Short mmCIF file of C-alpha atoms and ligand atoms in Angstrom, two decimals:
data_model
loop_
_atom_site.label_atom_id
_atom_site.label_comp_id
_atom_site.label_asym_id
_atom_site.label_seq_id
_atom_site.Cartn_x
_atom_site.Cartn_y
_atom_site.Cartn_z
CA MET A 1 16.84 -13.38 -2.05
CA THR A 2 19.86 -13.02 0.10
CA PRO A 3 20.66 -10.53 2.87
CA ASN A 4 22.45 -7.56 1.42
CA GLY A 5 25.79 -7.13 3.10
CA PRO A 6 26.91 -5.21 6.15
CA GLY A 7 25.84 -1.73 5.02
CA ALA A 8 22.69 -1.92 7.16
CA PRO A 9 21.50 1.32 8.64
CA LEU A 10 22.09 0.72 12.31
CA GLU A 11 20.13 3.28 14.16
CA GLN A 12 20.55 4.66 17.61
CA ALA A 13 18.18 2.60 19.77
CA GLU A 14 15.92 4.81 21.79
CA ALA A 15 16.55 4.57 25.50
CA ASP A 16 13.14 3.04 26.29
CA ASP A 17 13.68 0.31 23.69
CA THR A 18 16.64 -1.12 25.51
CA ALA A 19 15.24 -0.94 29.04
CA THR A 20 13.54 -4.15 30.08
CA GLY A 21 10.09 -2.54 30.15
CA GLY A 22 10.59 -1.19 26.66
CA ARG A 23 11.72 -4.59 25.47
CA GLU A 24 8.67 -6.35 26.78
CA ALA A 25 6.43 -3.68 25.25
CA LEU A 26 8.16 -4.13 21.92
CA ARG A 27 7.74 -7.90 22.15
CA GLU A 28 4.01 -7.47 22.78
CA ARG A 29 3.67 -5.02 19.90
CA LEU A 30 5.46 -7.38 17.49
CA ALA A 31 3.45 -10.40 18.60
CA GLY A 32 0.26 -8.39 18.26
CA SER A 33 1.19 -7.22 14.76
CA LEU A 34 1.98 -10.83 13.66
CA VAL A 35 -1.28 -12.11 15.13
CA THR A 36 -3.37 -9.35 13.55
CA ALA A 37 -1.85 -10.07 10.15
CA ARG A 38 -2.51 -13.77 10.51
CA GLN A 39 -6.13 -13.24 11.46
CA ARG A 40 -6.52 -11.26 8.25
CA THR A 41 -4.69 -13.86 6.15
CA ARG A 42 -7.01 -16.52 7.52
CA LEU A 43 -10.09 -14.43 6.83
CA LEU A 44 -8.96 -13.94 3.22
CA THR A 45 -8.11 -17.59 2.64
CA ASP A 46 -10.81 -19.39 4.68
CA CYS A 47 -13.76 -17.64 3.05
CA VAL A 48 -13.42 -19.50 -0.26
CA ASP A 49 -13.09 -23.19 -1.13
CA ASP A 50 -9.97 -25.02 -2.27
CA ALA A 51 -10.84 -24.67 -5.95
CA ASP A 52 -11.07 -20.90 -5.54
CA LEU A 53 -7.75 -20.83 -3.64
CA ILE A 54 -5.92 -22.69 -6.43
CA ARG A 55 -7.54 -20.90 -9.35
CA GLN A 56 -5.92 -17.96 -10.98
CA HIS A 57 -8.54 -15.23 -10.96
CA SER A 58 -6.54 -12.83 -13.08
CA PRO A 59 -3.23 -13.06 -14.97
CA LEU A 60 -2.19 -10.02 -12.88
CA MET A 61 -2.47 -11.98 -9.66
CA SER A 62 -1.14 -15.13 -8.04
CA PRO A 63 -3.49 -17.89 -6.88
CA LEU A 64 -4.43 -17.11 -3.28
CA VAL A 65 -2.75 -20.33 -2.17
CA TRP A 66 0.59 -19.00 -3.57
CA ASP A 67 0.33 -15.82 -1.42
CA LEU A 68 -0.41 -18.00 1.63
CA ALA A 69 2.69 -20.18 1.28
CA HIS A 70 4.85 -17.25 0.16
CA ILE A 71 3.91 -15.42 3.40
CA ALA A 72 5.04 -18.49 5.37
CA ASN A 73 8.15 -18.95 3.26
CA GLN A 74 9.33 -15.37 3.75
CA GLU A 75 8.67 -15.66 7.45
CA GLU A 76 10.70 -18.83 7.63
CA LEU A 77 13.49 -17.29 5.54
CA TRP A 78 13.89 -14.03 7.48
CA LEU A 79 12.91 -15.04 10.99
CA LEU A 80 13.65 -18.74 11.52
CA ARG A 81 16.71 -18.90 9.26
CA GLY A 82 17.89 -15.26 9.21
CA VAL A 83 17.32 -14.30 12.85
CA GLY A 84 17.16 -17.79 14.48
CA GLY A 85 19.85 -19.50 12.39
CA ARG A 86 17.63 -22.57 11.89
CA GLU A 87 17.93 -25.03 9.01
CA PRO A 88 15.47 -24.71 6.13
CA MET A 89 12.25 -26.69 6.76
CA HIS A 90 11.56 -27.54 3.08
CA PRO A 91 14.43 -26.20 0.94
CA GLU A 92 12.93 -27.75 -2.17
CA ILE A 93 9.93 -25.40 -2.11
CA ASP A 94 11.93 -22.14 -1.75
CA PRO A 95 12.19 -21.54 -5.54
CA LEU A 96 8.40 -21.91 -5.96
CA TYR A 97 7.77 -19.04 -3.61
CA ASP A 98 10.53 -16.72 -4.75
CA ALA A 99 8.70 -13.88 -6.46
CA PHE A 100 11.63 -13.31 -8.78
CA GLU A 101 11.88 -16.87 -10.10
CA HIS A 102 8.31 -17.02 -11.45
CA PRO A 103 6.13 -14.23 -12.68
CA ARG A 104 2.58 -14.14 -11.35
CA SER A 105 1.09 -15.37 -14.62
CA GLU A 106 3.01 -18.73 -14.48
CA ARG A 107 2.47 -19.44 -10.75
CA PRO A 108 -0.66 -21.58 -11.32
CA THR A 109 1.42 -24.04 -13.37
CA LEU A 110 3.90 -24.68 -10.52
CA PRO A 111 3.64 -27.71 -8.20
CA LEU A 112 2.45 -25.49 -5.34
CA LEU A 113 1.61 -26.77 -1.88
CA PRO A 114 -2.10 -27.68 -1.86
CA PRO A 115 -4.24 -25.51 0.51
CA ASP A 116 -4.10 -27.86 3.52
CA GLU A 117 -0.30 -28.17 3.31
CA ALA A 118 0.16 -24.45 2.80
CA ARG A 119 -1.93 -23.79 5.92
CA ALA A 120 -0.01 -26.38 7.92
CA TYR A 121 3.34 -24.89 6.79
CA ALA A 122 2.23 -21.35 7.77
CA HIS A 123 1.00 -22.64 11.15
CA GLU A 124 4.21 -24.51 11.81
CA VAL A 125 6.44 -21.52 10.89
CA ARG A 126 4.36 -19.20 13.02
CA GLY A 127 4.55 -21.40 16.11
CA ARG A 128 8.32 -21.48 15.92
CA VAL A 129 8.50 -17.74 15.23
CA LEU A 130 6.49 -16.96 18.37
CA ASP A 131 8.94 -19.10 20.38
CA LEU A 132 11.85 -17.21 18.79
CA LEU A 133 10.19 -13.90 19.61
CA ASP A 134 9.87 -14.97 23.26
CA SER A 135 13.62 -15.01 23.70
CA ALA A 136 14.61 -12.18 21.33
CA THR A 137 16.55 -9.23 22.81
CA PHE A 138 16.15 -6.79 19.83
CA SER A 139 19.74 -5.54 20.01
CA GLY A 140 23.00 -6.51 18.43
CA ALA A 141 22.59 -7.63 14.83
CA PRO A 142 21.02 -4.94 12.58
CA LEU A 143 18.31 -7.37 11.47
CA VAL A 144 16.86 -7.62 14.97
CA ASN A 145 17.67 -4.11 16.20
CA ARG A 146 14.46 -2.60 17.62
CA GLY A 147 12.57 -5.64 16.25
CA PHE A 148 13.06 -4.70 12.60
CA ALA A 149 12.92 -8.20 11.02
CA PHE A 150 9.74 -9.11 12.94
CA GLY A 151 8.16 -5.77 11.99
CA MET A 152 9.22 -6.28 8.36
CA ILE A 153 7.54 -9.71 8.29
CA ALA A 154 4.31 -8.41 9.84
CA GLN A 155 4.30 -5.72 7.14
CA HIS A 156 5.06 -8.25 4.44
CA GLU A 157 2.10 -10.38 5.47
CA GLN A 158 -0.19 -7.32 5.52
CA GLN A 159 1.09 -6.30 2.06
CA HIS A 160 0.15 -9.70 0.70
CA ASP A 161 -3.17 -9.47 2.50
CA GLU A 162 -3.87 -6.35 0.47
CA THR A 163 -2.69 -8.24 -2.63
CA MET A 164 -5.16 -11.02 -1.79
CA LEU A 165 -7.88 -8.43 -1.24
CA ILE A 166 -7.15 -7.16 -4.78
CA THR A 167 -7.54 -10.78 -6.00
CA HIS A 168 -10.85 -11.02 -4.18
CA GLN A 169 -12.05 -7.92 -5.94
CA LEU A 170 -11.05 -9.48 -9.29
CA ARG A 171 -12.79 -12.80 -8.52
CA LYS A 172 -15.90 -13.54 -10.54
CA THR A 173 -17.02 -16.54 -8.44
CA GLY A 174 -19.46 -14.74 -6.15
CA PRO A 175 -19.22 -12.67 -2.95
CA ALA A 176 -17.11 -14.15 -0.17
CA LEU A 177 -16.22 -11.13 2.02
CA THR A 178 -18.78 -8.90 3.65
CA SER A 179 -18.59 -5.70 5.66
CA VAL A 180 -20.76 -2.84 6.85
CA ALA A 181 -20.45 0.53 5.08
CA PRO A 182 -18.33 3.28 6.64
CA PRO A 183 -20.27 6.04 8.47
CA ALA A 184 -21.47 9.09 6.54
CA ALA A 185 -19.07 11.96 6.36
CA PRO A 186 -19.20 14.50 9.22
CA PRO A 187 -21.52 17.55 8.68
CA ASP A 188 -18.63 19.98 8.32
CA THR A 189 -17.62 18.25 5.07
CA LEU A 190 -19.89 20.61 3.12
CA SER A 191 -18.05 23.67 4.39
CA LEU A 192 -14.51 22.36 3.86
CA PRO A 193 -12.36 24.46 1.56
CA ALA A 194 -11.65 22.73 -1.75
CA GLU A 195 -7.89 23.10 -1.23
CA VAL A 196 -5.41 23.78 1.53
CA LEU A 197 -2.17 25.77 1.45
CA ILE A 198 1.09 24.01 2.31
CA PRO A 199 3.72 26.63 3.14
CA GLY A 200 6.97 26.77 1.15
CA GLY A 201 10.36 25.98 2.59
CA PRO A 202 12.47 23.01 3.68
CA PHE A 203 11.10 19.92 5.45
CA THR A 204 12.46 16.57 6.45
CA MET A 205 11.48 13.84 4.02
CA GLY A 206 11.99 10.16 4.76
CA THR A 207 13.19 8.80 8.09
CA SER A 208 16.29 7.59 9.93
CA SER A 209 14.48 6.90 13.20
CA GLU A 210 11.29 5.00 12.37
CA PRO A 211 12.21 1.52 13.64
CA TRP A 212 10.32 -0.57 11.09
CA ALA A 213 10.69 1.76 8.10
CA LEU A 214 11.67 -0.12 4.93
CA ASP A 215 14.85 0.73 3.03
CA ASN A 216 13.19 3.00 0.43
CA GLU A 217 11.91 5.31 3.19
CA ARG A 218 15.45 6.02 4.38
CA PRO A 219 17.39 8.13 5.13
CA ALA A 220 15.86 11.35 6.41
CA HIS A 221 16.93 14.28 4.23
CA THR A 222 15.98 17.89 3.71
CA VAL A 223 13.85 18.81 0.68
CA HIS A 224 12.87 22.35 -0.29
CA VAL A 225 9.22 22.39 -1.35
CA PRO A 226 7.79 25.67 -2.66
CA ALA A 227 4.32 26.65 -1.42
CA PHE A 228 1.50 24.78 -3.08
CA TYR A 229 -2.21 24.08 -2.81
CA LEU A 230 -3.49 20.55 -2.33
CA ASP A 231 -7.01 19.20 -2.55
CA THR A 232 -8.46 18.95 1.01
CA THR A 233 -9.71 15.44 0.21
CA PRO A 234 -9.15 12.81 -2.48
CA VAL A 235 -11.03 13.42 -5.77
CA THR A 236 -14.60 11.99 -5.48
CA ASN A 237 -16.58 9.82 -7.89
CA ALA A 238 -18.88 12.85 -8.41
CA ALA A 239 -15.99 15.06 -9.46
CA TYR A 240 -14.55 12.34 -11.66
CA GLN A 241 -17.92 11.87 -13.33
CA GLU A 242 -17.84 15.57 -14.30
CA PHE A 243 -14.58 14.89 -16.10
CA MET A 244 -16.21 11.90 -17.85
CA ALA A 245 -19.36 13.82 -18.72
CA ASP A 246 -17.25 16.65 -20.15
CA GLY A 247 -15.71 14.19 -22.63
CA GLY A 248 -12.46 13.84 -20.71
CA TYR A 249 -11.84 10.34 -21.98
CA ARG A 250 -12.24 11.52 -25.62
CA ASP A 251 -10.03 14.62 -25.48
CA PRO A 252 -6.31 14.07 -26.03
CA ARG A 253 -5.60 17.60 -24.73
CA TRP A 254 -5.80 16.32 -21.17
CA TRP A 255 -3.66 13.23 -21.60
CA SER A 256 0.06 12.73 -21.78
CA ALA A 257 1.29 11.17 -25.07
CA ALA A 258 1.83 7.80 -23.39
CA GLY A 259 -1.44 8.12 -21.51
CA TRP A 260 -3.45 8.81 -24.65
CA GLU A 261 -1.80 5.95 -26.45
CA HIS A 262 -2.71 3.63 -23.61
CA ARG A 263 -6.24 5.04 -23.33
CA GLN A 264 -6.75 4.28 -27.00
CA ARG A 265 -5.20 0.80 -26.99
CA ALA A 266 -6.95 -0.31 -23.76
CA GLY A 267 -10.28 1.36 -24.70
CA LEU A 268 -10.60 3.15 -21.39
CA THR A 269 -13.88 5.02 -20.84
CA ALA A 270 -14.45 4.81 -17.06
CA PRO A 271 -12.70 3.50 -13.93
CA LEU A 272 -12.21 -0.27 -13.71
CA TYR A 273 -15.30 -2.14 -12.44
CA TRP A 274 -17.73 0.61 -13.55
CA ARG A 275 -20.49 0.03 -16.08
CA ARG A 276 -23.14 2.30 -17.42
CA GLU A 277 -26.79 1.51 -16.79
CA GLY A 278 -29.51 3.88 -17.95
CA GLY A 279 -28.44 7.40 -17.05
CA GLY A 280 -26.05 6.38 -14.29
CA TRP A 281 -23.10 4.25 -13.40
CA LEU A 282 -22.94 1.03 -11.47
CA ARG A 283 -19.85 -0.59 -10.03
CA ALA A 284 -18.89 -4.10 -8.98
CA ARG A 285 -17.40 -4.36 -5.52
CA PHE A 286 -16.36 -7.68 -3.95
CA GLY A 287 -19.03 -9.61 -5.83
CA ILE A 288 -21.95 -7.18 -5.48
CA THR A 289 -23.16 -4.53 -7.93
CA GLU A 290 -24.23 -1.10 -6.68
CA PRO A 291 -24.67 2.47 -7.82
CA VAL A 292 -21.39 4.43 -7.78
CA PRO A 293 -21.46 6.48 -4.53
CA PRO A 294 -20.86 10.12 -5.48
CA ALA A 295 -19.16 11.21 -2.26
CA GLU A 296 -16.66 8.41 -2.12
CA PRO A 297 -13.08 8.93 -3.39
CA VAL A 298 -12.65 7.58 -6.90
CA LEU A 299 -10.96 4.19 -6.97
CA HIS A 300 -9.44 1.93 -9.65
CA VAL A 301 -8.04 4.59 -11.94
CA SER A 302 -4.63 4.39 -13.55
CA TRP A 303 -1.97 7.02 -13.16
CA TYR A 304 -2.70 8.08 -16.76
CA GLU A 305 -6.36 8.72 -15.91
CA ALA A 306 -5.43 10.60 -12.76
CA GLN A 307 -3.04 12.76 -14.69
CA ALA A 308 -5.64 13.49 -17.37
CA TYR A 309 -8.28 14.44 -14.73
CA ALA A 310 -5.82 16.78 -13.06
CA ALA A 311 -5.01 18.50 -16.38
CA TRP A 312 -8.70 18.83 -17.18
CA ALA A 313 -9.17 20.47 -13.76
CA GLY A 314 -6.38 22.93 -14.56
CA ARG A 315 -4.18 21.28 -11.95
CA ARG A 316 -1.58 18.55 -11.65
CA LEU A 317 -0.72 15.56 -9.51
CA PRO A 318 1.30 16.43 -6.38
CA ALA A 319 4.99 15.53 -6.48
CA GLU A 320 5.88 12.85 -3.97
CA ALA A 321 7.78 15.40 -1.82
CA GLU A 322 4.71 17.65 -1.85
CA TRP A 323 2.54 14.78 -0.73
CA GLU A 324 4.86 13.86 2.10
CA LYS A 325 5.19 17.44 3.25
CA ALA A 326 1.43 17.80 3.36
CA ALA A 327 1.20 14.57 5.33
CA ARG A 328 4.00 15.16 7.82
CA PHE A 329 5.18 18.76 8.12
CA ASP A 330 4.10 20.58 11.23
CA PRO A 331 4.57 24.33 10.62
CA VAL A 332 4.46 25.13 14.34
CA SER A 333 7.39 22.92 15.40
CA GLY A 334 9.04 22.80 11.98
CA ARG A 335 9.45 19.01 12.30
CA SER A 336 8.05 16.11 10.34
CA ARG A 337 5.50 13.91 12.11
CA ARG A 338 5.00 10.17 11.68
CA TYR A 339 1.40 10.70 10.54
CA PRO A 340 -0.71 13.74 9.56
CA TRP A 341 -2.24 13.92 13.05
CA GLY A 342 0.99 13.55 14.98
CA ASP A 343 3.17 10.70 16.17
CA ALA A 344 0.53 8.41 17.73
CA GLU A 345 -0.43 5.17 15.96
CA PRO A 346 -3.41 4.98 13.60
CA THR A 347 -6.82 4.22 15.24
CA ALA A 348 -10.24 3.59 13.82
CA GLU A 349 -11.04 7.29 14.50
CA ARG A 350 -8.04 8.55 12.57
CA ALA A 351 -7.96 6.51 9.38
CA ASN A 352 -9.72 3.91 7.28
CA LEU A 353 -7.14 1.11 7.28
CA GLY A 354 -6.92 -2.61 7.81
CA GLN A 355 -9.89 -3.83 5.76
CA GLN A 356 -12.22 -2.65 8.48
CA TYR A 357 -14.51 -1.71 5.59
CA LEU A 358 -14.47 -2.98 2.02
CA GLN A 359 -14.46 0.51 0.53
CA PRO A 360 -13.16 4.02 1.14
CA ALA A 361 -15.10 6.35 3.43
CA PRO A 362 -16.84 9.45 1.93
CA ALA A 363 -14.54 12.39 1.21
CA GLY A 364 -14.34 14.60 4.28
CA SER A 365 -14.33 11.71 6.76
CA TYR A 366 -11.81 11.29 9.57
CA PRO A 367 -11.47 14.84 10.93
CA ALA A 368 -9.41 13.32 13.78
CA GLY A 369 -6.85 12.26 11.20
CA ALA A 370 -6.47 15.67 9.55
CA ALA A 371 -3.08 17.22 8.90
CA PRO A 372 -2.17 20.68 10.34
CA SER A 373 -3.31 22.22 6.99
CA GLY A 374 -6.75 20.69 7.40
CA ALA A 375 -6.18 18.09 4.64
CA ARG A 376 -8.12 14.93 5.37
CA GLN A 377 -7.69 11.20 4.56
CA LEU A 378 -4.03 11.46 3.58
CA ILE A 379 -3.64 8.16 5.40
CA GLY A 380 -6.05 5.36 4.54
CA ASP A 381 -9.12 5.14 2.16
CA VAL A 382 -7.28 5.17 -1.18
CA TRP A 383 -3.67 4.97 -2.30
CA GLU A 384 -2.89 8.30 -3.92
CA TRP A 385 -0.97 8.52 -7.18
CA THR A 386 1.77 11.10 -7.09
CA GLY A 387 3.39 12.68 -10.14
CA SER A 388 6.77 11.16 -9.27
CA ASP A 389 8.85 8.22 -10.46
CA PHE A 390 10.00 5.72 -7.89
CA LEU A 391 13.58 6.73 -7.14
CA PRO A 392 15.95 6.22 -4.26
CA TYR A 393 16.56 8.96 -1.71
CA PRO A 394 20.07 10.42 -1.50
CA GLY A 395 22.12 7.99 0.65
CA PHE A 396 19.84 5.04 -0.02
CA VAL A 397 21.23 1.66 1.06
CA ALA A 398 19.44 -1.52 -0.06
CA TRP A 399 18.48 -3.45 3.07
CA PRO A 400 17.94 -6.19 3.97
CA TYR A 401 17.45 -7.37 0.36
CA ARG A 402 17.82 -5.67 -3.01
CA GLU A 403 14.62 -7.08 -4.37
CA TYR A 404 12.37 -5.17 -2.03
CA SER A 405 13.02 -1.78 -3.59
CA GLU A 406 16.26 -1.30 -5.48
CA VAL A 407 15.47 -3.42 -8.48
CA PHE A 408 12.28 -1.36 -9.08
CA PHE A 409 13.85 2.14 -8.96
CA GLY A 410 13.58 4.01 -12.20
CA THR A 411 11.13 5.81 -14.48
CA GLU A 412 8.84 2.81 -15.14
CA TYR A 413 7.05 3.02 -11.85
CA LYS A 414 5.02 5.85 -10.29
CA VAL A 415 4.85 6.42 -6.53
CA LEU A 416 1.64 5.99 -4.56
CA ARG A 417 1.25 7.30 -1.02
CA GLY A 418 -0.98 7.14 2.02
CA GLY A 419 -2.42 3.60 1.90
CA SER A 420 -5.89 2.33 1.21
CA PHE A 421 -8.71 0.82 3.25
CA GLY A 422 -6.98 -2.50 2.49
CA VAL A 423 -3.61 -1.58 4.07
CA GLY A 424 -2.74 -2.86 7.54
CA PRO A 425 -1.78 -0.03 9.92
CA VAL A 426 1.65 -1.67 10.48
CA ALA A 427 2.38 -1.14 6.80
CA CYS A 428 1.29 2.48 6.63
CA ARG A 429 2.87 5.75 7.82
CA GLY A 430 3.71 9.21 6.50
CA THR A 431 6.98 7.96 5.01
CA PHE A 432 5.66 4.71 3.46
CA ARG A 433 6.21 4.41 -0.29
CA ASN A 434 4.32 2.21 -2.74
CA TRP A 435 4.83 2.00 -6.50
CA ASP A 436 3.24 0.53 -9.58
CA TYR A 437 3.07 0.86 -13.35
CA PRO A 438 1.12 3.90 -14.57
CA ILE A 439 -1.41 1.62 -16.41
CA ARG A 440 -2.45 -0.32 -13.30
CA ARG A 441 -6.08 -0.06 -12.16
CA GLN A 442 -6.73 -3.15 -10.07
CA ILE A 443 -4.94 -1.65 -7.05
CA PHE A 444 -6.97 0.43 -4.56
CA ALA A 445 -5.71 3.70 -5.98
CA GLY A 446 -7.27 7.13 -6.36
CA PHE A 447 -5.59 10.54 -6.20
CA ARG A 448 -5.86 14.17 -5.26
CA THR A 449 -4.63 17.18 -7.26
CA ALA A 450 -2.37 20.14 -6.57
CA ARG A 451 -1.23 23.50 -7.97
CA THR A 452 1.74 25.68 -7.31
CA ALA A 453 0.99 28.67 -5.09
CA HIS A 454 2.28 31.92 -6.61
CA ILE A 455 2.45 33.91 -3.43
C1 AVJ B 1 5.42 -2.56 -2.30
C2 AVJ B 1 3.26 -3.46 -2.89
C3 AVJ B 1 4.92 -3.00 -4.58
O1 AVJ B 1 3.49 -6.37 -3.56
O2 AVJ B 1 4.98 -6.05 -5.10
C4 AVJ B 1 5.46 -7.89 -1.21
C5 AVJ B 1 5.25 -5.39 -1.65
N1 AVJ B 1 7.32 -6.87 -1.73
N2 AVJ B 1 6.48 -8.81 -1.24
C6 AVJ B 1 4.51 -5.88 -4.00
C7 AVJ B 1 6.00 -6.70 -1.51
C8 AVJ B 1 7.59 -8.22 -1.55
C9 AVJ B 1 5.29 -4.89 -3.08
N3 AVJ B 1 4.70 -3.48 -3.17
FE1 FE B 2 6.25 -10.88 -1.02
#
């Protein structure tokens, strides 16, 4: 992957970024984000033995040891070589860790660095990066402006941490990760309205000012979104089980043509990891088996299943612009916020992010993270399928590399929004866009439904 030309979106640095105090605060924030990501990477890779790190647990995933060295290789590529102008440390291994040279399924056959060498490489790169960060000025070249490249690499590591968490969920070699359960939902959950109204009219979608926003989130542009109703919370396991009990998986009326064809071919009858026992349903979660918790947002459903559920409920999936308006638009000021609750960073009170728990919190949790409409859990808990294809915004410029977003634009991928319990806060915001094939179920995805308001 090579840097993509001079068309980089160079943004107006905010005054406090360029002042010395702002620069030191930015340095601290970047160092903190890199350290947090590395702690998580170590947790995910130190909790299993070498055989487990090398093994391919699913053809959908890389061996964990590939993710580990790929994290280090991208960090070396963008920060040590790109920002620091250093020579490659091990040029011969670059092709092994280029995601576009080798599909995931063939990565186990490559002469990958063994676990101890991958760890040493990651450690070595990180030491040099922290030295580089010490002397960075965050102005001048677009790649370092407002710390972008460092922020991008912290996000990249967190994205692969989520990928590794998905691999852990697919593992069949016993539990390795543990966590306490999230708290019960607050008492007002029972009196929440089923849906909230999002007013019609224009809003600002995307961003031209968020310093570490990735290319597909840019630029800010106005979108007219007619009034619509959105579920107050993600769809729960209990609600999804009603769809199942009503024969939803057996009734082609609710499915798109492609969805029904896939449902038939793949033999879908329930979310991934569920199995029936007696009158109820059990699920496997990070190596343990437990009853499906009714109040929790449904997880591990494909876009096709989400679409069928919505049709069965007499509703539809929200368009991506609707989702973002619900998550960002403040009807009082008329402006778009960074997050549903405002512009302040995520905290443990506002959102279930960062693998703090190994599951979503019950629907209705996180009142402190609610949007102006009252919608809850738009950020964190489960990725939410939207009805939309993954397409560029008007004025999109690929940056700093085409292979992050541009090569994926088109009708093959559906957009997911909001992040899951497995997403690092640095890689989550109201503008953040994720995408995957509509058949995918191993990702931490659920959904909520919408309907147009005829008012
Ligand atoms: C944005 C999650 C689809 O994992 O394929 C990681 C993120 N891009 N390394 C992916 C990513 C390059 C990407 N997703
Ligand atoms: Fe990557």
